[in-house]
mmCIF file of C-alpha atoms in Angstrom:
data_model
loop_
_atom_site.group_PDB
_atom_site.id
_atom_site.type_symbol
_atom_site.label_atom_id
_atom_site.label_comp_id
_atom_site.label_asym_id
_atom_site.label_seq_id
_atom_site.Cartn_x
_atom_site.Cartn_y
_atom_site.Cartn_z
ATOM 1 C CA UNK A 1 0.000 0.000 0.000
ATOM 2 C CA UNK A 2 0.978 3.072 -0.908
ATOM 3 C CA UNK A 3 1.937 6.020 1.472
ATOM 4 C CA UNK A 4 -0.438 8.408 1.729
ATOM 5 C CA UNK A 5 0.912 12.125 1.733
ATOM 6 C CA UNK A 6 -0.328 15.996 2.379
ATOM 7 C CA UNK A 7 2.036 18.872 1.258
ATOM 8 C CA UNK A 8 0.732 22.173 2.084
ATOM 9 C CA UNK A 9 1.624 25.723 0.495
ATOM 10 C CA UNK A 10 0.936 29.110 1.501
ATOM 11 C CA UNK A 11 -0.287 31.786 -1.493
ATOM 12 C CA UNK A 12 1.618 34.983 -1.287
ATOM 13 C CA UNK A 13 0.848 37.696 1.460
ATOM 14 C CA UNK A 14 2.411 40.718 0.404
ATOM 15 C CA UNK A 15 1.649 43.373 -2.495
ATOM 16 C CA UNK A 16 5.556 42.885 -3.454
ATOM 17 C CA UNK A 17 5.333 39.431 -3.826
ATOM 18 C CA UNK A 18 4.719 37.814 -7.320
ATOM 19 C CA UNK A 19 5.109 33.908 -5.967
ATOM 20 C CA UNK A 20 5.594 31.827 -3.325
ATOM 21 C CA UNK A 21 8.858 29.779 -3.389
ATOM 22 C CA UNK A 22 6.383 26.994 -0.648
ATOM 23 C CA UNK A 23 4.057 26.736 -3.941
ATOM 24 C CA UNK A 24 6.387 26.788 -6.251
ATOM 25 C CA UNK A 25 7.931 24.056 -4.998
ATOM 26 C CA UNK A 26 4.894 21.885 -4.671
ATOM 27 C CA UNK A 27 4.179 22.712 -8.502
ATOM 28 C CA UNK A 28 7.569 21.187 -9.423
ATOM 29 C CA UNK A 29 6.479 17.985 -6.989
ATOM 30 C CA UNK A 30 3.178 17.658 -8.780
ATOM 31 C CA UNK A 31 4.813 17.164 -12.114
ATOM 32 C CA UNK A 32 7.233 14.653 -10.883
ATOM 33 C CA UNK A 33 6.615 10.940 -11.280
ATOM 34 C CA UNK A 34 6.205 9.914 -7.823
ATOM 35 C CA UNK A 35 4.261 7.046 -8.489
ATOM 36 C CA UNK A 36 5.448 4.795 -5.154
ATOM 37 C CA UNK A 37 3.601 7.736 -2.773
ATOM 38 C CA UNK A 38 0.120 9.159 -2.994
ATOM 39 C CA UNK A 39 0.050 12.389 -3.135
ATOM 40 C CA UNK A 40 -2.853 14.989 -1.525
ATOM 41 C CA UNK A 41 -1.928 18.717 -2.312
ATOM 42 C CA UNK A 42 -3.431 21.637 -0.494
ATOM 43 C CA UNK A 43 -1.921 24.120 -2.348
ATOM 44 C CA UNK A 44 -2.445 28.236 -1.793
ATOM 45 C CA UNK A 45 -3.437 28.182 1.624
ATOM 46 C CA UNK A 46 -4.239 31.786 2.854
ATOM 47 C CA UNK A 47 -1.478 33.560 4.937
ATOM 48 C CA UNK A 48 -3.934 33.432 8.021
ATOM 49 C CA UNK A 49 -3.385 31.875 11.560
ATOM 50 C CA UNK A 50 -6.552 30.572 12.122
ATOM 51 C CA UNK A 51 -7.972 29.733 8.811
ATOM 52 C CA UNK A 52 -4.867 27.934 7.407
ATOM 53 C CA UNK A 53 -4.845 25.491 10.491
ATOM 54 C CA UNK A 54 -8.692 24.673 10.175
ATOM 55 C CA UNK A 55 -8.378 23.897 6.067
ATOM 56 C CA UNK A 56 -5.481 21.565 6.919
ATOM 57 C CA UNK A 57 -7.006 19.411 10.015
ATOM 58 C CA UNK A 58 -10.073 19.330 7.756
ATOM 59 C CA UNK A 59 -8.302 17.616 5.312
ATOM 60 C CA UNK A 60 -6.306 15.456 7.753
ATOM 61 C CA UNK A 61 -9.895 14.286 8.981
ATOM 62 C CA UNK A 62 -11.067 13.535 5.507
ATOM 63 C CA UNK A 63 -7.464 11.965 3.645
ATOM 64 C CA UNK A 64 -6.128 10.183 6.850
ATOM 65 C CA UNK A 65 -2.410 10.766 5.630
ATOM 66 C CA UNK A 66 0.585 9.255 6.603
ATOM 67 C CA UNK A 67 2.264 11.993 6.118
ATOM 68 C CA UNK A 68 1.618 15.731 6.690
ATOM 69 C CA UNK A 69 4.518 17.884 5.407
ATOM 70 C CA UNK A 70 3.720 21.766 5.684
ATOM 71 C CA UNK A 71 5.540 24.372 3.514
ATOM 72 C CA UNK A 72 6.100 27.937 3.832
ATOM 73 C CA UNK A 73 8.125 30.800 1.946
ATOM 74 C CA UNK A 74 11.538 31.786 3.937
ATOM 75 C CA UNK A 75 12.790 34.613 1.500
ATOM 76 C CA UNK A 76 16.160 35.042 3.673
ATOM 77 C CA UNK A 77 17.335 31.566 3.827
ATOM 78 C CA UNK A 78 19.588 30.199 1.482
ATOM 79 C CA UNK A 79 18.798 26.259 2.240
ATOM 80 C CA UNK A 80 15.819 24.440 2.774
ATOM 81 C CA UNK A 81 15.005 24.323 6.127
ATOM 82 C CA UNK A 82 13.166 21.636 8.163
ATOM 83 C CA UNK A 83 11.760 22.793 11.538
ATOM 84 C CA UNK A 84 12.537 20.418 14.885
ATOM 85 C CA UNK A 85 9.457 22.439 16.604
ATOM 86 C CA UNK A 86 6.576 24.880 16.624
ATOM 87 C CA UNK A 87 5.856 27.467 19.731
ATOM 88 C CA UNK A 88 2.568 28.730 21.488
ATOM 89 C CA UNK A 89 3.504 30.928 24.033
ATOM 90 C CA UNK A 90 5.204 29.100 26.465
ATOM 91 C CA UNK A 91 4.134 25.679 24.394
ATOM 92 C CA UNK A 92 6.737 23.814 22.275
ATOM 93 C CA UNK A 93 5.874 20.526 20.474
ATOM 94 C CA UNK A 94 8.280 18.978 18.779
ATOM 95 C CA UNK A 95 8.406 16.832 15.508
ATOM 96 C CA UNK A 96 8.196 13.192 15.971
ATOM 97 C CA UNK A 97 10.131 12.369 13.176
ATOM 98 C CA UNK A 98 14.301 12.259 13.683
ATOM 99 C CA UNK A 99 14.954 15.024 11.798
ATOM 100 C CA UNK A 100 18.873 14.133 12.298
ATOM 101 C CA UNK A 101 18.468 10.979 10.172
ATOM 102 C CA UNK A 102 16.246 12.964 7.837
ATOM 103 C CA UNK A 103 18.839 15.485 6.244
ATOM 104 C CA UNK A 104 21.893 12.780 6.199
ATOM 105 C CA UNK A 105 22.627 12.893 2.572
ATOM 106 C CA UNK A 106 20.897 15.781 1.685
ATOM 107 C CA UNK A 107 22.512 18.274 -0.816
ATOM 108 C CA UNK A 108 20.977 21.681 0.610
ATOM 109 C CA UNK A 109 18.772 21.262 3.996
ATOM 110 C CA UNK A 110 19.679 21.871 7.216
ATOM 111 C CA UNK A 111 17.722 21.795 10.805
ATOM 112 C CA UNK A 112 15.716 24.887 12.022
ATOM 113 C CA UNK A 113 14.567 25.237 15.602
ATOM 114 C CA UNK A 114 13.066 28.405 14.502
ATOM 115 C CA UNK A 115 9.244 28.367 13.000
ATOM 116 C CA UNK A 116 9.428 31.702 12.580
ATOM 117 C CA UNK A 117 7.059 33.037 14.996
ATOM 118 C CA UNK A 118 4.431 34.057 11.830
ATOM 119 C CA UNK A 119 1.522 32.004 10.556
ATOM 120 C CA UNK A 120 4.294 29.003 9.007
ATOM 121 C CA UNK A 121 4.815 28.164 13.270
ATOM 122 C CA UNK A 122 0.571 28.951 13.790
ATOM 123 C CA UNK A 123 -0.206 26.083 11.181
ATOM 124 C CA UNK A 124 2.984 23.408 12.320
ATOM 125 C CA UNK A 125 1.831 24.135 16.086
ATOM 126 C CA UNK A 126 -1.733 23.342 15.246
ATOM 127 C CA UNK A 127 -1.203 20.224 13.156
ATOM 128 C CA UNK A 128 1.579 18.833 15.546
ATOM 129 C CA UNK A 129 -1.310 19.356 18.760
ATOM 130 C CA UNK A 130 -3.933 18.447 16.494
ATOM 131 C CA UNK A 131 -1.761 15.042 16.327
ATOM 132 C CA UNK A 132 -0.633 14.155 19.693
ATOM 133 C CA UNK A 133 -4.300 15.306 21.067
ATOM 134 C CA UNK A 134 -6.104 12.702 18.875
ATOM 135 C CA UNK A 135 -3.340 10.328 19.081
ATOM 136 C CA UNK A 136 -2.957 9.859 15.431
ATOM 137 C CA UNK A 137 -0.529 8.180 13.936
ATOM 138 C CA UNK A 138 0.056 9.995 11.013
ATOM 139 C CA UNK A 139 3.757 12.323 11.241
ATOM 140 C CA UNK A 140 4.659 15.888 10.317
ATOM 141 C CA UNK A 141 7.091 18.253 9.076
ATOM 142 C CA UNK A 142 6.966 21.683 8.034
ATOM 143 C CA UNK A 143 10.004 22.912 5.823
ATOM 144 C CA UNK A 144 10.657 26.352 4.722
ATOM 145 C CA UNK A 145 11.826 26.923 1.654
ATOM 146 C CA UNK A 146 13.983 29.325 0.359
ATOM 147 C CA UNK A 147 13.498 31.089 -2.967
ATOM 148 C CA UNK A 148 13.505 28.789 -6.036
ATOM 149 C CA UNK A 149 16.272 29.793 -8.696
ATOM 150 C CA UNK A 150 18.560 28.526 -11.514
ATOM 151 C CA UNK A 151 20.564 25.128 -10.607
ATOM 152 C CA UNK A 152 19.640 26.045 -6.704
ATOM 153 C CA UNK A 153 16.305 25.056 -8.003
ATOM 154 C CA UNK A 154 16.711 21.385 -9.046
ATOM 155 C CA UNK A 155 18.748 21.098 -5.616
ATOM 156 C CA UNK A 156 16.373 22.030 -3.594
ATOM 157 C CA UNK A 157 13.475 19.776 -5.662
ATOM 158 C CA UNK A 158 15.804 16.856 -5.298
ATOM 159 C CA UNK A 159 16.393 17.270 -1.285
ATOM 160 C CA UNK A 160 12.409 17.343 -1.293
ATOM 161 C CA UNK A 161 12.110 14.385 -2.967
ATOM 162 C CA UNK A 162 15.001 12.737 -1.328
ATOM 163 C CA UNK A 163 13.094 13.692 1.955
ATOM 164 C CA UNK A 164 9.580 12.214 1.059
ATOM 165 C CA UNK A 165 11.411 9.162 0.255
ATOM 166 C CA UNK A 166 13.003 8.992 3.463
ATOM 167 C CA UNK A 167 10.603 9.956 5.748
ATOM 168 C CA UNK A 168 8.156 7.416 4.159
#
């Protein structure tokens, strides 16, 4: 049986912006052939602390994944970066997933133990609760990505890839 996967995106958020580099990325993934995983996208998600968390457990409830791996934009960092834990307040909940053995042999991602404090942290700390509340057994991730150019581009598509395949 296949594994079942959802990747999340955020749409853009400010009047600068013309993309999201989280999207972006999930539009290379979705034109990949990934055919050992199956793959749920929630793609565009609106840049909104409350209503991005609800649209995602929704679709936990109703797609049961595996899998949840979260995306947001992270215009200053160079690498992809996947975050060990997500903060409310005085809360921290970590990832349940060894993030350690995760990124050996990955080209360009590194560890974060900083969600950003912004609606990327709002929707990890949600889902990750969300999780351990119910007791599920599905596992999540969120990973910031950096902005998608040239030959940096394919790198960072094959670390994502590299890390589905792994954390499956």
């Amino acid at each position: 049986m296949k594994i079942k996967f959802l990747l999340t995106s955020f749409d853009i958020w400010k009047p600068e912006h013309k993309f999201n580099s989280s999207d972006d990325l999930l539009a290379a993934i979705s034109v990949q052939e990934l055919s050992d995983y199956s793959l749920s996208f929630i793609r565009k998600l609106p840049v909104d602390s409350e209503v991005a968390p609800e649209i995602v457990i929704s679709q936990i409830k109703k797609f049961q994944p595996d899998i949840i791996v979260c995306c947001g934009m992270a215009e200053k960092r160079e690498t992809l970066t996947i975050e060990s834990q997500a903060n409310s307040g005085a809360e921290v909940i970590k990832t349940s997933i060894d993030l350690s053995k995760l990124v050996v042999g990955l080209d360009v991602t590194e560890i974060s133990n900083d969600a950003g404090k912004f609606v990327c942290e709002d929707l990890y700390y949600s889902v990750l609760k969300y999780l351990d509340e119910g007791c599920l057994k599905s596992k999540c991730i969120f990973v910031h990505v950096p902005i998608l150019t040239g030959v940096y581009r394919d790198l960072i598509v094959g670390d994502f890839i590299k890390i589905l395949s792994k954390i499956s």
